Tab-separated table of C-alpha atoms in Angstrom:
chain	number	residue	atom	x	y	z
V	57	UNK	CA	230.314	-64.201	160.551
V	58	UNK	CA	228.375	-61.860	158.439
V	59	UNK	CA	225.861	-64.585	157.395
V	60	UNK	CA	225.179	-65.620	160.874
V	61	UNK	CA	224.637	-62.011	162.000
V	62	UNK	CA	222.289	-61.451	158.874
V	63	UNK	CA	220.138	-64.617	159.749
V	64	UNK	CA	219.979	-63.793	163.570
V	65	UNK	CA	218.816	-60.295	162.526
V	66	UNK	CA	215.862	-61.668	160.222
V	67	UNK	CA	214.771	-64.147	162.783
V	68	UNK	CA	214.597	-61.501	165.410
V	69	UNK	CA	212.531	-59.194	163.149
V	70	UNK	CA	210.294	-62.019	162.298
V	71	UNK	CA	209.228	-63.113	165.770
V	72	UNK	CA	207.979	-66.291	167.187
V	73	UNK	CA	204.735	-66.663	165.188
V	74	UNK	CA	205.644	-66.778	161.465
V	75	UNK	CA	203.142	-67.212	158.735
V	76	UNK	CA	203.761	-70.123	156.376
V	77	UNK	CA	204.497	-68.080	153.409
V	78	UNK	CA	207.021	-65.949	155.378
V	79	UNK	CA	208.665	-69.165	156.536
V	80	UNK	CA	209.382	-70.180	153.087
V	81	UNK	CA	210.642	-66.591	152.281
V	82	UNK	CA	213.061	-66.951	155.225
V	83	UNK	CA	214.264	-70.314	154.184
V	84	UNK	CA	214.941	-68.952	150.867
V	85	UNK	CA	216.835	-65.912	152.140
V	86	UNK	CA	218.859	-68.157	154.333
V	87	UNK	CA	220.007	-70.341	151.384
V	88	UNK	CA	220.744	-67.256	149.345
V	89	UNK	CA	222.701	-65.645	152.414
V	90	UNK	CA	224.836	-68.636	152.697
V	91	UNK	CA	225.636	-68.682	149.008
V	92	UNK	CA	226.324	-64.822	149.066
V	93	UNK	CA	228.357	-64.649	152.183
V	94	UNK	CA	230.471	-67.658	151.858
V	95	UNK	CA	234.147	-67.383	150.911
V	96	UNK	CA	235.455	-68.740	147.746
V	97	UNK	CA	236.859	-71.729	149.495
V	98	UNK	CA	233.348	-72.738	150.209
V	99	UNK	CA	232.218	-72.891	146.710
V	100	UNK	CA	230.516	-76.431	147.031
V	101	UNK	CA	228.482	-75.028	150.028
V	102	UNK	CA	227.622	-72.134	147.987
V	103	UNK	CA	226.453	-74.226	145.143
V	104	UNK	CA	224.484	-76.368	147.262
V	105	UNK	CA	222.621	-73.500	148.896
V	106	UNK	CA	221.837	-71.976	145.539
V	107	UNK	CA	220.375	-75.388	144.518
V	108	UNK	CA	218.337	-75.575	147.675
V	109	UNK	CA	216.875	-72.080	146.957
V	110	UNK	CA	215.958	-73.245	143.418
V	111	UNK	CA	214.269	-76.331	144.712
V	112	UNK	CA	212.185	-74.250	147.385
V	113	UNK	CA	211.175	-72.011	144.562
V	114	UNK	CA	210.047	-75.057	142.534
V	115	UNK	CA	208.051	-76.320	145.553
V	116	UNK	CA	206.361	-72.996	145.955
V	117	UNK	CA	205.570	-72.951	142.108
V	118	UNK	CA	204.032	-76.522	142.554
V	119	UNK	CA	202.050	-75.516	145.317
V	120	UNK	CA	200.431	-72.605	143.538
V	121	UNK	CA	199.750	-74.854	140.624
V	122	UNK	CA	197.918	-77.395	142.957
V	123	UNK	CA	196.050	-74.564	144.437
V	124	UNK	CA	194.794	-73.435	141.208
V	125	UNK	CA	193.909	-76.943	140.100
V	126	UNK	CA	191.756	-77.349	143.451
V	127	UNK	CA	189.935	-74.184	142.651
V	128	UNK	CA	189.021	-75.449	139.118
V	129	UNK	CA	187.843	-78.700	140.539
V	130	UNK	CA	185.704	-76.855	143.154
V	131	UNK	CA	184.068	-74.749	140.483
V	132	UNK	CA	183.442	-77.703	138.291
V	133	UNK	CA	181.873	-79.615	141.224
V	134	UNK	CA	179.694	-76.431	142.061
V	135	UNK	CA	178.547	-76.300	138.504
V	136	UNK	CA	177.764	-80.097	138.284
V	137	UNK	CA	175.863	-79.791	141.570
V	138	UNK	CA	173.824	-76.828	140.216
V	139	UNK	CA	172.877	-78.853	137.007
V	140	UNK	CA	171.830	-81.782	139.040
V	141	UNK	CA	169.691	-79.584	141.295
V	142	UNK	CA	168.113	-77.912	138.308
V	143	UNK	CA	167.461	-81.293	136.609
V	144	UNK	CA	165.832	-82.547	139.826
V	145	UNK	CA	163.583	-79.507	140.044
V	146	UNK	CA	162.487	-79.815	136.459
V	147	UNK	CA	161.342	-83.392	137.294
V	148	UNK	CA	159.632	-82.190	140.507
V	149	UNK	CA	157.876	-79.247	138.568
V	150	UNK	CA	156.823	-81.676	135.805
V	151	UNK	CA	155.297	-84.222	138.197
V	152	UNK	CA	153.663	-81.435	140.118
V	153	UNK	CA	152.184	-79.568	137.381
V	154	UNK	CA	151.018	-82.860	135.701
V	155	UNK	CA	149.097	-83.706	138.925
V	156	UNK	CA	147.808	-80.258	139.394
V	157	UNK	CA	146.429	-79.671	135.876
V	158	UNK	CA	145.376	-83.318	135.159
V	159	UNK	CA	141.772	-83.165	136.565
V	160	UNK	CA	141.466	-79.412	135.103
V	161	UNK	CA	142.592	-80.430	131.761
V	162	UNK	CA	140.381	-83.460	131.395
V	163	UNK	CA	137.346	-81.597	132.671
V	164	UNK	CA	137.852	-78.707	130.223
V	165	UNK	CA	138.890	-81.113	127.286
V	166	UNK	CA	135.827	-83.354	127.825
V	167	UNK	CA	133.294	-80.523	127.848
V	168	UNK	CA	131.439	-80.623	124.598
V	169	UNK	CA	131.480	-77.836	122.232
V	170	UNK	CA	128.202	-75.686	122.418
V	171	UNK	CA	126.292	-75.046	119.251
V	172	UNK	CA	126.772	-71.544	117.691
V	173	UNK	CA	123.515	-69.601	118.557
V	174	UNK	CA	122.897	-68.359	115.124
V	175	UNK	CA	122.894	-72.000	113.913
V	176	UNK	CA	121.050	-74.027	116.623
V	177	UNK	CA	120.201	-76.756	114.203
V	178	UNK	CA	123.587	-77.229	112.417
V	179	UNK	CA	125.439	-80.138	113.643
V	180	UNK	CA	128.581	-79.925	115.545
V	181	UNK	CA	131.492	-80.251	113.383
V	182	UNK	CA	132.847	-83.814	113.703
V	183	UNK	CA	136.185	-84.809	115.013
V	184	UNK	CA	138.653	-86.271	112.831
V	185	UNK	CA	137.994	-90.020	111.802
V	186	UNK	CA	138.984	-92.620	114.331
V	187	UNK	CA	142.044	-94.559	113.760
V	188	UNK	CA	141.936	-98.244	114.655
V	189	UNK	CA	138.665	-97.644	116.506
V	190	UNK	CA	140.305	-94.880	118.987
V	191	UNK	CA	139.164	-91.198	118.742
V	192	UNK	CA	141.344	-88.231	119.234
V	193	UNK	CA	140.316	-87.788	123.143
V	194	UNK	CA	141.318	-91.482	123.683
V	195	UNK	CA	144.470	-91.306	121.730
V	196	UNK	CA	145.460	-88.101	123.484
V	197	UNK	CA	144.735	-89.658	127.026
V	198	UNK	CA	146.740	-92.635	126.261
V	199	UNK	CA	149.608	-90.530	125.210
V	200	UNK	CA	149.369	-88.294	128.394
V	201	UNK	CA	149.186	-91.299	130.701
V	202	UNK	CA	152.844	-91.778	130.168
V	203	UNK	CA	153.951	-88.451	131.310
V	204	UNK	CA	153.240	-88.638	135.138
V	205	UNK	CA	154.918	-92.243	134.988
V	206	UNK	CA	157.933	-90.429	133.361
V	207	UNK	CA	157.924	-93.050	130.571
V	208	UNK	CA	159.153	-90.322	128.353
V	209	UNK	CA	160.165	-92.112	125.415
V	210	UNK	CA	156.884	-93.923	124.989
V	211	UNK	CA	155.151	-90.445	125.661
V	212	UNK	CA	157.158	-88.928	122.775
V	213	UNK	CA	156.245	-91.603	120.356
V	214	UNK	CA	152.659	-91.518	121.365
V	215	UNK	CA	152.285	-87.755	121.023
V	216	UNK	CA	154.033	-87.720	117.658
V	217	UNK	CA	151.728	-90.473	116.567
V	218	UNK	CA	148.786	-88.216	117.846
V	219	UNK	CA	149.739	-85.178	116.001
V	220	UNK	CA	150.244	-87.245	112.762
V	221	UNK	CA	146.866	-89.042	112.989
V	222	UNK	CA	144.759	-86.215	114.227
V	223	UNK	CA	146.190	-82.955	112.808
V	224	UNK	CA	142.923	-81.103	113.226
V	225	UNK	CA	142.171	-82.071	116.880
V	226	UNK	CA	141.733	-79.395	119.229
V	227	UNK	CA	144.176	-81.262	121.370
V	228	UNK	CA	147.243	-80.978	119.024
V	229	UNK	CA	148.566	-77.801	120.887
V	230	UNK	CA	148.410	-79.616	124.136
V	231	UNK	CA	150.438	-82.471	122.556
V	232	UNK	CA	153.134	-80.205	121.337
V	233	UNK	CA	153.043	-78.659	124.991
V	234	UNK	CA	153.883	-82.005	126.555
V	235	UNK	CA	156.468	-82.785	124.019
V	236	UNK	CA	158.201	-79.615	124.964
V	237	UNK	CA	157.993	-80.459	128.637
V	238	UNK	CA	159.639	-83.961	128.089
V	239	UNK	CA	162.621	-82.430	126.140
V	240	UNK	CA	162.960	-79.852	128.791
V	241	UNK	CA	163.446	-82.710	131.255
V	242	UNK	CA	165.803	-84.473	128.843
V	243	UNK	CA	167.849	-81.233	128.530
V	244	UNK	CA	167.031	-81.095	124.743
V	245	UNK	CA	166.404	-77.356	124.992
V	246	UNK	CA	166.378	-76.601	121.219
V	247	UNK	CA	163.687	-79.264	120.708
V	248	UNK	CA	161.654	-78.025	123.652
V	249	UNK	CA	161.814	-74.341	122.304
V	250	UNK	CA	160.503	-75.631	118.902
V	251	UNK	CA	157.585	-77.292	120.570
V	252	UNK	CA	156.570	-74.544	122.738
V	253	UNK	CA	156.851	-72.196	119.811
V	254	UNK	CA	154.566	-74.321	117.758
V	255	UNK	CA	152.003	-73.939	120.527
V	256	UNK	CA	152.284	-70.281	120.564
V	257	UNK	CA	152.283	-69.734	116.788
V	258	UNK	CA	149.953	-72.336	115.558
V	259	UNK	CA	147.677	-73.042	118.449
V	260	UNK	CA	146.632	-69.768	120.228
V	261	UNK	CA	143.537	-71.306	121.503
V	262	UNK	CA	145.313	-74.179	123.234
V	263	UNK	CA	144.791	-74.724	126.921
V	264	UNK	CA	148.552	-74.642	127.121
V	265	UNK	CA	149.222	-71.215	125.485
V	266	UNK	CA	150.081	-69.551	128.775
V	267	UNK	CA	152.247	-72.488	130.001
V	268	UNK	CA	154.073	-72.585	126.643
V	269	UNK	CA	154.938	-68.909	126.971
V	270	UNK	CA	156.200	-69.401	130.446
V	271	UNK	CA	158.335	-72.161	129.452
V	272	UNK	CA	159.791	-70.171	126.661
V	273	UNK	CA	160.806	-67.427	129.117
V	274	UNK	CA	162.647	-70.333	131.085
V	275	UNK	CA	164.490	-71.402	127.917
V	276	UNK	CA	165.548	-67.817	127.143
V	277	UNK	CA	166.986	-67.557	130.636
V	278	UNK	CA	168.823	-70.964	130.051
V	279	UNK	CA	170.196	-69.332	126.953
V	280	UNK	CA	171.464	-66.403	129.053
V	281	UNK	CA	169.102	-63.954	127.328
V	282	UNK	CA	167.636	-62.633	130.622
V	283	UNK	CA	166.129	-59.522	129.118
V	284	UNK	CA	163.947	-61.554	126.725
V	285	UNK	CA	163.108	-63.885	129.411
V	286	UNK	CA	162.019	-61.085	131.593
V	287	UNK	CA	159.995	-59.670	128.674
V	288	UNK	CA	158.362	-62.966	128.127
V	289	UNK	CA	157.483	-63.578	131.818
V	290	UNK	CA	155.987	-59.909	131.753
V	291	UNK	CA	153.763	-60.867	128.751
V	292	UNK	CA	152.389	-64.068	130.419
V	293	UNK	CA	151.376	-61.908	133.372
V	294	UNK	CA	149.824	-59.179	131.111
V	295	UNK	CA	148.037	-61.552	128.738
V	296	UNK	CA	147.077	-64.474	130.953
V	297	UNK	CA	146.866	-62.859	134.430
V	298	UNK	CA	144.447	-65.492	135.799
V	299	UNK	CA	146.405	-68.676	134.692
V	300	UNK	CA	148.619	-70.506	137.144
V	301	UNK	CA	151.536	-69.701	134.608
V	302	UNK	CA	151.201	-65.993	135.491
V	303	UNK	CA	151.864	-66.931	139.219
V	304	UNK	CA	154.781	-68.714	138.268
V	305	UNK	CA	155.942	-65.852	136.169
V	306	UNK	CA	155.606	-63.409	138.862
V	307	UNK	CA	157.679	-65.751	141.301
V	308	UNK	CA	160.456	-65.817	138.583
V	309	UNK	CA	160.561	-62.081	138.393
V	310	UNK	CA	160.866	-61.749	142.105
V	311	UNK	CA	164.048	-63.653	142.148
């Protein structure tokens, strides 16, 4: 009798629209109440009620574990989606930049070096000797042609051969830069960092000096070193204000 009165009191206080979690609590209290208020002659019923309460607790625990697993899966899916988006953006950035600078690079690189004013009659320093009938400009163009077509492995091999065969060419810095771009697209971040650092440290007169510094800023951001990334972007803007890389750096700092 006392048990029925207790259950009726709980239901009356709960109301008609109970939340799912309160319903579970109510069921648990009901089972426990049956066990607590039953007479000794109802030992089996009491044991069954306790067993039911334990079962409900186990179900609740399983539901919480399932919810935690779902949250983990959702987080992993979000991380994977972010990585895929970043990878796709790098490919698009590579294609866009390759098309945008292709004409500019070729024009600048094919412009003959002027003779020093103080030595008008002195011959221009010759480019490195040709290998297999191909000069450094032709070898570089051949290697670069693989980049817009995303034939990355062939481009890597060609640029590496170019650096070995024409170590004194004024285009070596550009070759290191494109190796860095390709490694970035392949998520070989450490290798890309080495290539861009090679441009900055060893080829300061390269057409790709500003772009290499910008890419290093992105690499520092990828490492989680946001302060160094910010400093690098600011140096690109300060040292190369008219270069397209400076515009990219400004956009990065606005984020």
